[in-house]
Amino acid sequence: MKVGIDAIAFYTPQHYVDMAELAVARGIEPEKFTLGLGQERMSIATPCEDTVHLAINASLKALRDFDIHPEDIGTLVVGTETGIDHSKPIAVYVHHALGLPDNCITYETKHACFGAMAAVTSVGDWIISGRAKGKKALIIAADIANYPVKSSAEPTQGAGAVAIVVSEDPNLCEFDRSIHGYFTKNVMDFWRPLYSKEAFADGHYSISCYLDALEKSKLDSGEKAPAITELAACLYHVPFVKMASKAHQKNFEVELGHAIEKGTPEFDQFKASFAEKTQPWLAFNSQVGNIYTASLFLSLINLLSSSELKAGETVSVFSYGSGCAASYSIFSLVEGYERWKAVIDPGSLLNERRKLSIAEYERVMSKRDEVIKESGVINPEDWDLTSNYLYIGNRNHIRQYSGLNIG
Ligand code: HMG
């Protein structure tokens, strides 16, 4: 049985910050953000654009664009580290908005940026086991990366969601069920305590934890795993674009068995390999910023919507979640995937976003920190918003969304 990705769609908030302008406002050379981190813009979520809003809009688009009926969905999982409640999952709001069947298995997963990839693998096993009985699974990776204003992590924020439908006989790519590598280790590289809206990161340590997890999960994937030269593309978790370059170098070094130095022929080979197999799929990440669980899948969307790769060609997929957990797996492109390119391409969504001045961005950030408790209203017009399923405040401690009758 072939199992893999049948449909995919991206959604992001309607505003962004220009990274060069942010650098100037912070007294930093713009090239540090644009070249040193590789980021051009970052999506900024206003208080109305929470993860429920992002998840619903991405999943409606996936079902509509690929003509999938709600009755076809047998499992719904939201992978996120930006939960809106300690108990109630975002997934049940999505279930309601999409009108999914009441016997649909529905839950939320969390392990930093690894939560959605863990769900994608699990639902693949659900389908292979036969318990899906021909139904499909909808996985949504939805996150808002939030660090303190003026901190060194500030330029690595972002917001967005990717909805992924996993099924038998998929339209887009197939999972190689024989190759999987995993790694878990208790590290304090990045975390967000219950009392904080903002994440804490030990930035440089987190980069070394990521690279260590890449090495260990790749080695765990075993000898059957294809070498970089046999792969058409290598995708990585992308907290910022430059991280994917560091990851590809590490991947190269793991295969060589030693570190490579700038100025050597091996370094030139790594650079050429990165330019061919990873860099072409990072343009959207550079426009959106870190979207935690969804970052890896945004790079996959970039590949699926713009590549000239052929059916049967293979792609390595590395997921990293701080804390930490990681997986290394292989997907292959299926016959006819190209006909979905235009549908998947999020170019117009990205171009339609409105730029925030740095003063407007700082206002958004200060308002995002305000907590509405029992009752209170947020007006979407204050943020110039036009989309559906916006968070509009609380009534009797219950979150309210435009267009969703909750109670
Ligand atoms: P920093 O310390 O301010 O930056 O923060 P830096 O000094 O390391 O500089 C960054 C790069 O810019 C360097 O390049 C500089 O050389 C370069 P590198 O040496 O690394 O190749 N640079 C310049 N380049 C051109 N022109 C210039 C210039 N100046 C400097 N003028 C850091 C960077 C990423 C640490 C910070 O933003 C941070 O802490 N971010 C949050 C943590 C993070 O993103 N970690 C990534 C790995 S962990 C992960 O991916 C998991 C995560 O997604 C969470 C989850 O799992 O849920 C975060």
CSV table of C-alpha atoms and ligand atoms in Angstrom, one decimal:
chain,number,residue,atom,x,y,z
A,1,MET,CA,0.0,0.0,0.0
A,2,LYS,CA,1.3,3.5,-0.9
A,3,VAL,CA,0.9,6.1,1.9
A,4,GLY,CA,1.8,9.7,1.7
A,5,ILE,CA,0.8,13.3,1.3
A,6,ASP,CA,-2.4,13.7,-0.7
A,7,ALA,CA,-3.0,17.5,-0.2
A,8,ILE,CA,-1.2,20.4,1.3
A,9,ALA,CA,-2.0,24.1,1.9
A,10,PHE,CA,-0.5,27.1,3.6
A,11,TYR,CA,-2.0,30.0,5.5
A,12,THR,CA,-0.3,33.0,7.2
A,13,PRO,CA,-1.4,36.2,8.9
A,14,GLN,CA,-2.1,39.4,6.8
A,15,HIS,CA,0.8,41.5,8.0
A,16,TYR,CA,4.6,41.3,7.9
A,17,VAL,CA,7.7,43.1,9.1
A,18,ASP,CA,10.6,43.9,6.7
A,19,MET,CA,13.8,42.5,8.3
A,20,ALA,CA,16.1,45.3,7.0
A,21,GLU,CA,13.8,47.9,8.6
A,22,LEU,CA,13.7,45.9,11.8
A,23,ALA,CA,17.5,45.8,11.8
A,24,VAL,CA,17.9,49.5,11.3
A,25,ALA,CA,15.4,50.2,14.1
A,26,ARG,CA,17.5,48.0,16.4
A,27,GLY,CA,20.8,49.6,15.4
A,28,ILE,CA,22.0,46.5,13.6
A,29,GLU,CA,23.4,46.1,10.1
A,30,PRO,CA,20.6,44.9,7.9
A,31,GLU,CA,22.9,42.2,6.4
A,32,LYS,CA,23.0,40.4,9.7
A,33,PHE,CA,19.3,39.6,9.3
A,34,THR,CA,19.1,39.3,5.5
A,35,LEU,CA,22.4,37.4,4.9
A,36,GLY,CA,23.5,36.2,8.4
A,37,LEU,CA,20.1,34.7,9.2
A,38,GLY,CA,18.8,34.7,5.6
A,39,GLN,CA,15.4,36.4,6.4
A,40,GLU,CA,13.7,39.0,4.2
A,41,ARG,CA,10.3,39.3,6.0
A,42,MET,CA,8.5,37.8,8.9
A,43,SER,CA,4.7,37.3,9.2
A,44,ILE,CA,3.2,38.9,12.3
A,45,ALA,CA,0.0,37.7,13.9
A,46,THR,CA,-2.3,40.3,15.3
A,47,PRO,CA,-4.3,39.3,18.5
A,48,CYS,CA,-7.2,38.2,16.2
A,49,GLU,CA,-5.0,35.8,14.3
A,50,ASP,CA,-4.4,33.0,16.8
A,51,THR,CA,-3.5,29.4,16.0
A,52,VAL,CA,-7.2,28.3,15.8
A,53,HIS,CA,-7.7,31.0,13.1
A,54,LEU,CA,-4.5,29.9,11.2
A,55,ALA,CA,-5.3,26.2,11.5
A,56,ILE,CA,-8.9,26.5,10.3
A,57,ASN,CA,-8.0,28.6,7.3
A,58,ALA,CA,-5.1,26.3,6.2
A,59,SER,CA,-7.3,23.2,6.5
A,60,LEU,CA,-10.3,24.7,4.6
A,61,LYS,CA,-7.9,25.6,1.8
A,62,ALA,CA,-6.4,22.1,1.7
A,63,LEU,CA,-9.9,20.4,1.5
A,64,ARG,CA,-11.2,23.0,-1.0
A,65,ASP,CA,-8.2,23.0,-3.4
A,66,PHE,CA,-7.9,19.2,-3.5
A,67,ASP,CA,-11.7,18.6,-3.6
A,68,ILE,CA,-11.7,16.5,-0.4
A,69,HIS,CA,-15.0,16.0,1.4
A,70,PRO,CA,-15.2,16.4,5.2
A,71,GLU,CA,-16.7,12.9,5.4
A,72,ASP,CA,-13.4,11.5,4.0
A,73,ILE,CA,-11.4,12.6,7.1
A,74,GLY,CA,-11.1,9.9,9.8
A,75,THR,CA,-8.3,11.5,11.9
A,76,LEU,CA,-7.6,15.1,12.7
A,77,VAL,CA,-4.4,16.2,14.5
A,78,VAL,CA,-3.1,19.7,15.2
A,79,GLY,CA,0.6,19.8,16.0
A,80,THR,CA,1.4,23.0,17.8
A,81,GLU,CA,3.4,24.6,20.6
A,82,THR,CA,1.1,27.6,20.6
A,83,GLY,CA,-1.9,26.1,22.4
A,84,ILE,CA,-4.8,28.3,23.3
A,85,ASP,CA,-5.9,26.2,26.3
A,86,HIS,CA,-4.3,23.8,28.8
A,87,SER,CA,-7.0,21.3,28.2
A,88,LYS,CA,-9.1,21.9,25.1
A,89,PRO,CA,-7.3,21.2,21.8
A,90,ILE,CA,-7.2,23.5,18.8
A,91,ALA,CA,-8.2,20.4,16.8
A,92,VAL,CA,-11.7,20.4,18.1
A,93,TYR,CA,-12.3,24.0,16.9
A,94,VAL,CA,-11.1,22.9,13.5
A,95,HIS,CA,-13.3,19.8,13.6
A,96,HIS,CA,-16.3,22.1,14.3
A,97,ALA,CA,-15.4,24.7,11.5
A,98,LEU,CA,-14.9,22.0,8.9
A,99,GLY,CA,-17.9,20.0,9.8
A,100,LEU,CA,-16.0,16.7,10.2
A,101,PRO,CA,-17.8,13.5,11.1
A,102,ASP,CA,-18.4,12.9,14.8
A,103,ASN,CA,-16.5,9.6,14.7
A,104,CYS,CA,-13.3,11.4,13.6
A,105,ILE,CA,-10.3,10.8,16.0
A,106,THR,CA,-9.4,14.3,17.0
A,107,TYR,CA,-6.4,15.5,19.2
A,108,GLU,CA,-3.4,17.8,19.6
A,109,THR,CA,0.3,16.9,19.7
A,110,LYS,CA,3.2,18.8,21.2
A,111,HIS,CA,6.9,18.5,21.1
A,112,ALA,CA,8.1,21.9,20.1
A,113,CYS,CA,8.6,22.0,16.3
A,114,PHE,CA,8.5,18.1,16.1
A,115,GLY,CA,4.8,17.8,17.0
A,116,ALA,CA,3.3,17.8,13.5
A,117,MET,CA,5.9,15.5,12.0
A,118,ALA,CA,5.3,13.0,14.8
A,119,ALA,CA,1.6,13.1,13.9
A,120,VAL,CA,2.3,12.7,10.1
A,121,THR,CA,4.3,9.5,10.9
A,122,SER,CA,1.7,8.2,13.3
A,123,VAL,CA,-1.3,8.7,10.9
A,124,GLY,CA,0.7,6.9,8.2
A,125,ASP,CA,0.9,3.9,10.5
A,126,TRP,CA,-2.9,4.2,11.2
A,127,ILE,CA,-3.5,4.0,7.5
A,128,ILE,CA,-1.1,1.0,7.0
A,129,SER,CA,-2.7,-0.9,9.9
A,130,GLY,CA,-6.0,-0.9,8.1
A,131,ARG,CA,-7.9,0.9,10.8
A,132,ALA,CA,-8.4,3.9,8.6
A,133,LYS,CA,-10.8,1.9,6.5
A,134,GLY,CA,-10.1,4.0,3.4
A,135,LYS,CA,-10.4,7.4,5.3
A,136,LYS,CA,-7.7,10.1,5.2
A,137,ALA,CA,-6.0,12.0,8.0
A,138,LEU,CA,-5.8,15.8,8.3
A,139,ILE,CA,-2.7,17.1,10.1
A,140,ILE,CA,-2.3,20.8,10.8
A,141,ALA,CA,1.0,22.3,11.8
A,142,ALA,CA,0.1,25.8,13.3
A,143,ASP,CA,2.3,28.1,15.3
A,144,ILE,CA,3.2,31.7,16.2
A,145,ALA,CA,6.9,32.1,17.1
A,146,ASN,CA,7.0,34.8,19.8
A,147,TYR,CA,10.2,36.1,21.4
A,148,PRO,CA,10.8,39.3,23.4
A,149,VAL,CA,11.0,42.5,21.4
A,150,LYS,CA,14.7,43.7,21.1
A,151,SER,CA,16.1,40.2,22.1
A,152,SER,CA,18.6,38.4,19.8
A,153,ALA,CA,15.8,35.9,18.9
A,154,GLU,CA,13.4,38.7,17.8
A,155,PRO,CA,14.4,38.3,14.1
A,156,THR,CA,13.5,34.6,14.2
A,157,GLN,CA,9.8,35.1,14.8
A,158,GLY,CA,7.0,34.3,12.3
A,159,ALA,CA,3.4,32.8,12.1
A,160,GLY,CA,1.5,30.4,9.9
A,161,ALA,CA,0.0,27.0,9.4
A,162,VAL,CA,0.3,24.2,7.0
A,163,ALA,CA,-2.5,21.7,6.6
A,164,ILE,CA,-1.5,18.2,5.3
A,165,VAL,CA,-3.8,15.4,4.2
A,166,VAL,CA,-2.3,11.9,4.5
A,167,SER,CA,-3.9,9.1,2.6
A,168,GLU,CA,-3.5,5.9,0.5
A,169,ASP,CA,-2.6,6.5,-3.1
A,170,PRO,CA,-1.5,10.1,-2.4
A,171,ASN,CA,-1.5,12.9,-5.0
A,172,LEU,CA,1.9,14.5,-4.1
A,173,CYS,CA,4.5,12.3,-2.3
A,174,GLU,CA,4.9,8.9,-0.8
A,175,PHE,CA,6.6,7.9,2.5
A,176,ASP,CA,9.4,5.4,2.4
A,177,ARG,CA,8.2,3.2,5.2
A,178,SER,CA,11.5,1.3,5.5
A,179,ILE,CA,13.7,4.3,6.4
A,180,HIS,CA,13.2,6.2,9.6
A,181,GLY,CA,15.7,7.6,12.1
A,182,TYR,CA,14.8,9.0,15.5
A,183,PHE,CA,16.6,10.9,18.3
A,184,THR,CA,15.4,12.1,21.7
A,185,LYS,CA,17.4,13.8,24.5
A,186,ASN,CA,16.5,16.1,27.4
A,187,VAL,CA,18.1,19.4,26.7
A,188,MET,CA,17.2,23.0,27.7
A,189,ASP,CA,17.9,24.7,24.4
A,190,PHE,CA,14.4,26.3,24.0
A,191,TRP,CA,11.3,26.2,26.1
A,192,ARG,CA,8.2,28.3,27.0
A,193,PRO,CA,7.1,28.0,30.7
A,194,LEU,CA,3.3,28.0,31.3
A,195,TYR,CA,3.4,31.6,32.7
A,196,SER,CA,5.1,33.0,29.6
A,197,LYS,CA,3.8,34.0,26.2
A,198,GLU,CA,7.3,34.3,24.9
A,199,ALA,CA,9.8,31.5,24.4
A,200,PHE,CA,13.2,31.3,26.2
A,201,ALA,CA,16.1,30.2,24.0
A,202,ASP,CA,19.7,29.5,24.6
A,203,GLY,CA,20.3,30.4,20.9
A,204,HIS,CA,23.8,29.2,20.1
A,205,TYR,CA,23.3,26.0,22.2
A,206,SER,CA,20.0,25.4,20.4
A,207,ILE,CA,21.9,25.4,17.1
A,208,SER,CA,24.4,22.8,18.4
A,209,CYS,CA,21.5,20.6,19.8
A,210,TYR,CA,19.8,20.8,16.4
A,211,LEU,CA,22.9,19.7,14.5
A,212,ASP,CA,23.6,16.9,17.1
A,213,ALA,CA,20.0,15.6,16.6
A,214,LEU,CA,20.5,15.7,12.8
A,215,GLU,CA,23.6,13.6,13.0
A,216,LYS,CA,22.1,11.1,15.5
A,217,SER,CA,18.7,10.7,13.6
A,218,LYS,CA,20.4,10.3,10.3
A,219,LEU,CA,22.7,7.6,11.6
A,220,ASP,CA,19.7,5.9,13.2
A,221,SER,CA,18.0,5.8,9.7
A,222,GLY,CA,20.4,3.0,8.8
A,223,GLU,CA,22.5,1.9,5.9
A,224,LYS,CA,19.5,1.7,3.5
A,225,ALA,CA,19.1,5.5,3.7
A,226,PRO,CA,20.2,7.1,0.4
A,227,ALA,CA,23.3,9.2,0.4
A,228,ILE,CA,23.0,12.9,-0.4
A,229,THR,CA,24.2,12.3,-3.9
A,230,GLU,CA,21.3,9.9,-4.5
A,231,LEU,CA,18.7,12.4,-3.3
A,232,ALA,CA,17.0,15.0,-5.4
A,233,ALA,CA,16.4,17.3,-2.5
A,234,CYS,CA,17.3,17.6,1.2
A,235,LEU,CA,14.7,19.4,3.4
A,236,TYR,CA,15.3,20.5,7.0
A,237,HIS,CA,13.4,22.3,9.8
A,238,VAL,CA,14.0,26.0,9.1
A,239,PRO,CA,13.9,28.3,12.2
A,240,PHE,CA,15.8,30.7,9.9
A,241,VAL,CA,17.1,30.1,6.4
A,242,LYS,CA,20.8,30.1,7.4
A,243,MET,CA,20.1,27.2,9.7
A,244,ALA,CA,19.3,25.0,6.7
A,245,SER,CA,22.7,25.7,5.3
A,246,LYS,CA,24.3,24.7,8.6
A,247,ALA,CA,22.2,21.6,8.6
A,248,HIS,CA,23.2,20.6,5.1
A,249,GLN,CA,26.9,21.1,6.0
A,250,LYS,CA,26.4,18.8,9.0
A,251,ASN,CA,24.6,16.2,6.8
A,252,PHE,CA,27.6,16.3,4.4
A,253,GLU,CA,30.1,16.0,7.3
A,254,VAL,CA,28.2,13.0,8.7
A,255,GLU,CA,28.6,11.2,5.4
A,256,LEU,CA,32.3,12.2,5.1
A,257,GLY,CA,33.0,11.2,8.7
A,258,HIS,CA,34.9,14.5,9.4
A,259,ALA,CA,34.4,18.3,9.6
A,260,ILE,CA,34.9,20.4,6.5
A,261,GLU,CA,36.8,23.7,6.4
A,262,LYS,CA,36.1,26.7,4.3
A,263,GLY,CA,38.4,27.0,1.2
A,264,THR,CA,38.7,23.3,0.7
A,265,PRO,CA,37.4,21.3,-2.3
A,266,GLU,CA,35.0,19.5,0.1
A,267,PHE,CA,33.6,22.8,1.2
A,268,ASP,CA,33.0,23.8,-2.4
A,269,GLN,CA,31.2,20.4,-3.0
A,270,PHE,CA,29.0,21.1,0.0
A,271,LYS,CA,28.2,24.6,-1.3
A,272,ALA,CA,27.2,23.2,-4.7
A,273,SER,CA,25.1,20.5,-3.1
A,274,PHE,CA,23.3,23.0,-0.9
A,275,ALA,CA,22.6,25.2,-3.9
A,276,GLU,CA,21.1,22.3,-5.8
A,277,LYS,CA,19.3,20.3,-3.1
A,278,THR,CA,18.2,22.7,-0.3
A,279,GLN,CA,18.5,26.4,-1.2
A,280,PRO,CA,15.8,26.4,-4.0
A,281,TRP,CA,13.1,25.4,-1.4
A,282,LEU,CA,13.8,28.2,1.1
A,283,ALA,CA,12.3,31.2,-0.5
A,284,PHE,CA,8.9,31.0,1.3
A,285,ASN,CA,10.7,30.5,4.7
A,286,SER,CA,12.7,33.7,4.1
A,287,GLN,CA,9.4,35.5,3.6
A,288,VAL,CA,7.5,34.1,6.6
A,289,GLY,CA,10.1,33.4,9.4
A,290,ASN,CA,10.0,30.6,11.9
A,291,ILE,CA,6.6,28.9,12.1
A,292,TYR,CA,7.9,26.1,14.3
A,293,THR,CA,6.0,22.9,13.5
A,294,ALA,CA,5.1,24.2,10.1
A,295,SER,CA,8.5,25.4,8.9
A,296,LEU,CA,9.7,22.1,7.5
A,297,PHE,CA,6.4,21.7,5.6
A,298,LEU,CA,6.6,25.2,4.2
A,299,SER,CA,9.9,24.2,2.6
A,300,LEU,CA,8.1,21.1,1.2
A,301,ILE,CA,5.4,23.4,-0.2
A,302,ASN,CA,8.1,25.4,-1.9
A,303,LEU,CA,9.4,22.2,-3.5
A,304,LEU,CA,6.0,20.9,-4.5
A,305,SER,CA,4.9,24.2,-6.1
A,306,SER,CA,8.1,25.1,-8.0
A,307,SER,CA,10.3,22.1,-8.6
A,308,GLU,CA,11.1,20.5,-12.0
A,309,LEU,CA,11.9,17.2,-10.2
A,310,LYS,CA,10.5,14.0,-11.7
A,311,ALA,CA,8.1,11.4,-10.2
A,312,GLY,CA,10.0,8.8,-8.3
A,313,GLU,CA,12.8,11.2,-7.2
A,314,THR,CA,13.6,11.1,-3.5
A,315,VAL,CA,13.7,13.8,-0.8
A,316,SER,CA,15.2,13.6,2.7
A,317,VAL,CA,13.0,15.2,5.4
A,318,PHE,CA,14.6,16.3,8.8
A,319,SER,CA,12.3,17.4,11.6
A,320,TYR,CA,13.7,19.0,14.8
A,321,GLY,CA,11.8,20.0,17.9
A,322,SER,CA,13.7,21.6,20.7
A,323,GLY,CA,13.8,20.0,24.1
A,324,CYS,CA,14.5,17.8,22.0
A,325,ALA,CA,13.2,15.2,19.5
A,326,ALA,CA,14.1,14.7,15.8
A,327,SER,CA,13.4,12.4,12.9
A,328,TYR,CA,15.0,11.7,9.5
A,329,SER,CA,12.9,10.2,6.8
A,330,ILE,CA,12.5,9.8,3.0
A,331,PHE,CA,9.6,10.9,0.8
A,332,SER,CA,9.4,10.3,-3.0
A,333,LEU,CA,7.4,12.3,-5.5
A,334,VAL,CA,4.5,10.5,-7.1
A,335,GLU,CA,3.3,10.5,-10.7
A,336,GLY,CA,1.3,13.6,-11.6
A,337,TYR,CA,2.3,15.7,-8.6
A,338,GLU,CA,3.2,18.5,-11.0
A,339,ARG,CA,-0.5,19.2,-11.8
A,340,TRP,CA,-1.1,20.6,-8.3
A,341,LYS,CA,1.8,23.1,-8.5
A,342,ALA,CA,-0.3,26.2,-9.1
A,343,VAL,CA,-2.9,25.3,-6.5
A,344,ILE,CA,-0.3,24.8,-3.8
A,345,ASP,CA,1.8,28.0,-4.6
A,346,PRO,CA,1.2,30.5,-1.8
A,347,GLY,CA,2.8,33.4,-3.7
A,348,SER,CA,-0.3,35.6,-3.9
A,349,LEU,CA,-1.1,35.1,-0.2
A,350,LEU,CA,2.4,36.2,0.7
A,351,ASN,CA,2.3,39.2,-1.7
A,352,GLU,CA,-1.1,40.4,-0.4
A,353,ARG,CA,0.2,40.9,3.1
A,354,ARG,CA,0.5,44.5,4.4
A,355,LYS,CA,3.8,45.8,5.7
A,356,LEU,CA,3.8,47.0,9.3
A,357,SER,CA,6.0,49.9,10.3
A,358,ILE,CA,8.2,49.0,13.2
A,359,ALA,CA,6.0,51.2,15.5
A,360,GLU,CA,2.9,49.3,14.3
A,361,TYR,CA,4.7,46.0,14.9
A,362,GLU,CA,5.6,47.0,18.4
A,363,ARG,CA,2.0,47.9,19.1
A,364,VAL,CA,0.9,44.5,17.8
A,365,MET,CA,3.4,42.8,20.1
A,366,SER,CA,2.3,44.8,23.2
A,367,LYS,CA,-1.4,44.0,22.5
A,368,ARG,CA,-0.7,40.3,21.9
A,369,ASP,CA,0.6,40.1,25.5
A,370,GLU,CA,-2.8,41.3,26.9
A,371,VAL,CA,-4.7,38.5,28.4
A,372,ILE,CA,-8.5,38.5,28.1
A,373,LYS,CA,-10.0,36.5,31.0
A,374,GLU,CA,-13.7,36.1,31.7
A,375,SER,CA,-15.1,38.5,29.0
A,376,GLY,CA,-13.7,41.1,26.6
A,377,VAL,CA,-13.9,42.0,22.9
A,378,ILE,CA,-11.2,42.4,20.3
A,379,ASN,CA,-12.2,44.2,17.2
A,380,PRO,CA,-10.7,42.9,13.9
A,381,GLU,CA,-11.2,46.3,12.3
A,382,ASP,CA,-8.6,47.7,14.7
A,383,TRP,CA,-6.2,45.5,12.8
A,384,ASP,CA,-7.5,46.0,9.3
A,385,LEU,CA,-8.4,42.3,8.9
A,386,THR,CA,-10.6,40.8,6.2
A,387,SER,CA,-10.4,37.0,6.8
A,388,ASN,CA,-12.8,34.5,8.5
A,389,TYR,CA,-12.6,32.7,11.8
A,390,LEU,CA,-10.9,35.5,13.7
A,391,TYR,CA,-10.5,35.5,17.5
A,392,ILE,CA,-12.8,38.2,18.7
A,393,GLY,CA,-12.5,37.9,22.5
A,394,ASN,CA,-14.1,35.9,25.4
A,395,ARG,CA,-17.6,35.4,26.7
A,396,ASN,CA,-17.9,33.6,30.1
A,397,HIS,CA,-14.3,32.4,29.7
A,398,ILE,CA,-15.1,30.9,26.3
A,399,ARG,CA,-13.1,32.0,23.3
A,400,GLN,CA,-15.2,33.4,20.5
A,401,TYR,CA,-14.5,33.3,16.7
A,402,SER,CA,-16.2,35.2,13.9
A,403,GLY,CA,-18.3,32.8,11.8
A,404,LEU,CA,-18.1,30.0,14.4
A,405,ASN,CA,-21.1,29.5,16.8
A,406,ILE,CA,-19.4,28.2,20.0
A,407,GLY,CA,-21.6,29.2,22.9
B,1,HMG,P1,22.8,36.3,17.4
B,1,HMG,O1,23.6,35.7,18.5
B,1,HMG,O2,22.3,37.7,17.6
B,1,HMG,O3,23.4,36.2,16.0
B,1,HMG,O4,21.4,35.4,17.3
B,1,HMG,P2,24.9,35.8,15.6
B,1,HMG,O5,25.9,36.7,16.2
B,1,HMG,O6,25.1,34.3,15.8
B,1,HMG,O7,24.8,36.1,14.0
B,1,HMG,C1,23.9,35.4,13.2
B,1,HMG,C2,24.7,35.2,11.9
B,1,HMG,O8,24.8,36.5,11.2
B,1,HMG,C3,26.1,34.7,12.0
B,1,HMG,O9,26.3,33.8,10.9
B,1,HMG,C4,26.9,36.0,11.8
B,1,HMG,O10,28.2,35.7,11.4
B,1,HMG,C5,26.1,36.7,10.8
B,1,HMG,P3,27.0,32.3,11.2
B,1,HMG,O11,28.3,32.6,11.8
B,1,HMG,O12,26.1,31.6,12.1
B,1,HMG,O13,27.0,31.7,9.8
B,1,HMG,N1,26.3,38.1,10.8
B,1,HMG,C6,26.4,38.8,9.6
B,1,HMG,N2,26.3,38.5,8.3
B,1,HMG,C7,26.4,39.4,7.4
B,1,HMG,N3,26.6,40.7,7.7
B,1,HMG,C8,26.7,41.2,8.9
B,1,HMG,C9,26.6,40.2,10.0
B,1,HMG,N4,26.6,40.3,11.3
B,1,HMG,C10,26.4,39.0,11.8
B,1,HMG,N5,26.8,42.5,9.2
B,1,HMG,C11,20.3,33.3,17.0
B,1,HMG,C12,21.2,34.3,16.4
B,1,HMG,C13,19.8,32.3,15.9
B,1,HMG,C14,21.1,32.5,18.0
B,1,HMG,C15,19.1,34.0,17.7
B,1,HMG,O14,18.3,34.7,16.7
B,1,HMG,C16,18.2,33.0,18.5
B,1,HMG,O15,18.4,32.7,19.6
B,1,HMG,N6,17.1,32.5,17.8
B,1,HMG,C17,16.1,31.6,18.5
B,1,HMG,C18,16.7,30.2,18.6
B,1,HMG,C19,16.8,29.5,17.3
B,1,HMG,O16,16.2,29.9,16.3
B,1,HMG,N7,17.5,28.3,17.3
B,1,HMG,C20,17.6,27.5,16.0
B,1,HMG,C21,18.0,26.1,16.4
B,1,HMG,S1,16.8,25.3,17.5
B,1,HMG,C22,15.4,25.1,16.5
B,1,HMG,O17,15.4,25.2,15.4
B,1,HMG,C23,14.1,24.9,17.3
B,1,HMG,C24,13.1,26.1,17.3
B,1,HMG,O18,12.5,26.2,16.0
B,1,HMG,C25,12.1,25.9,18.4
B,1,HMG,C26,11.2,24.6,18.4
B,1,HMG,O19,11.7,23.5,18.2
B,1,HMG,O20,10.1,24.7,18.7
B,1,HMG,C27,13.8,27.4,17.6
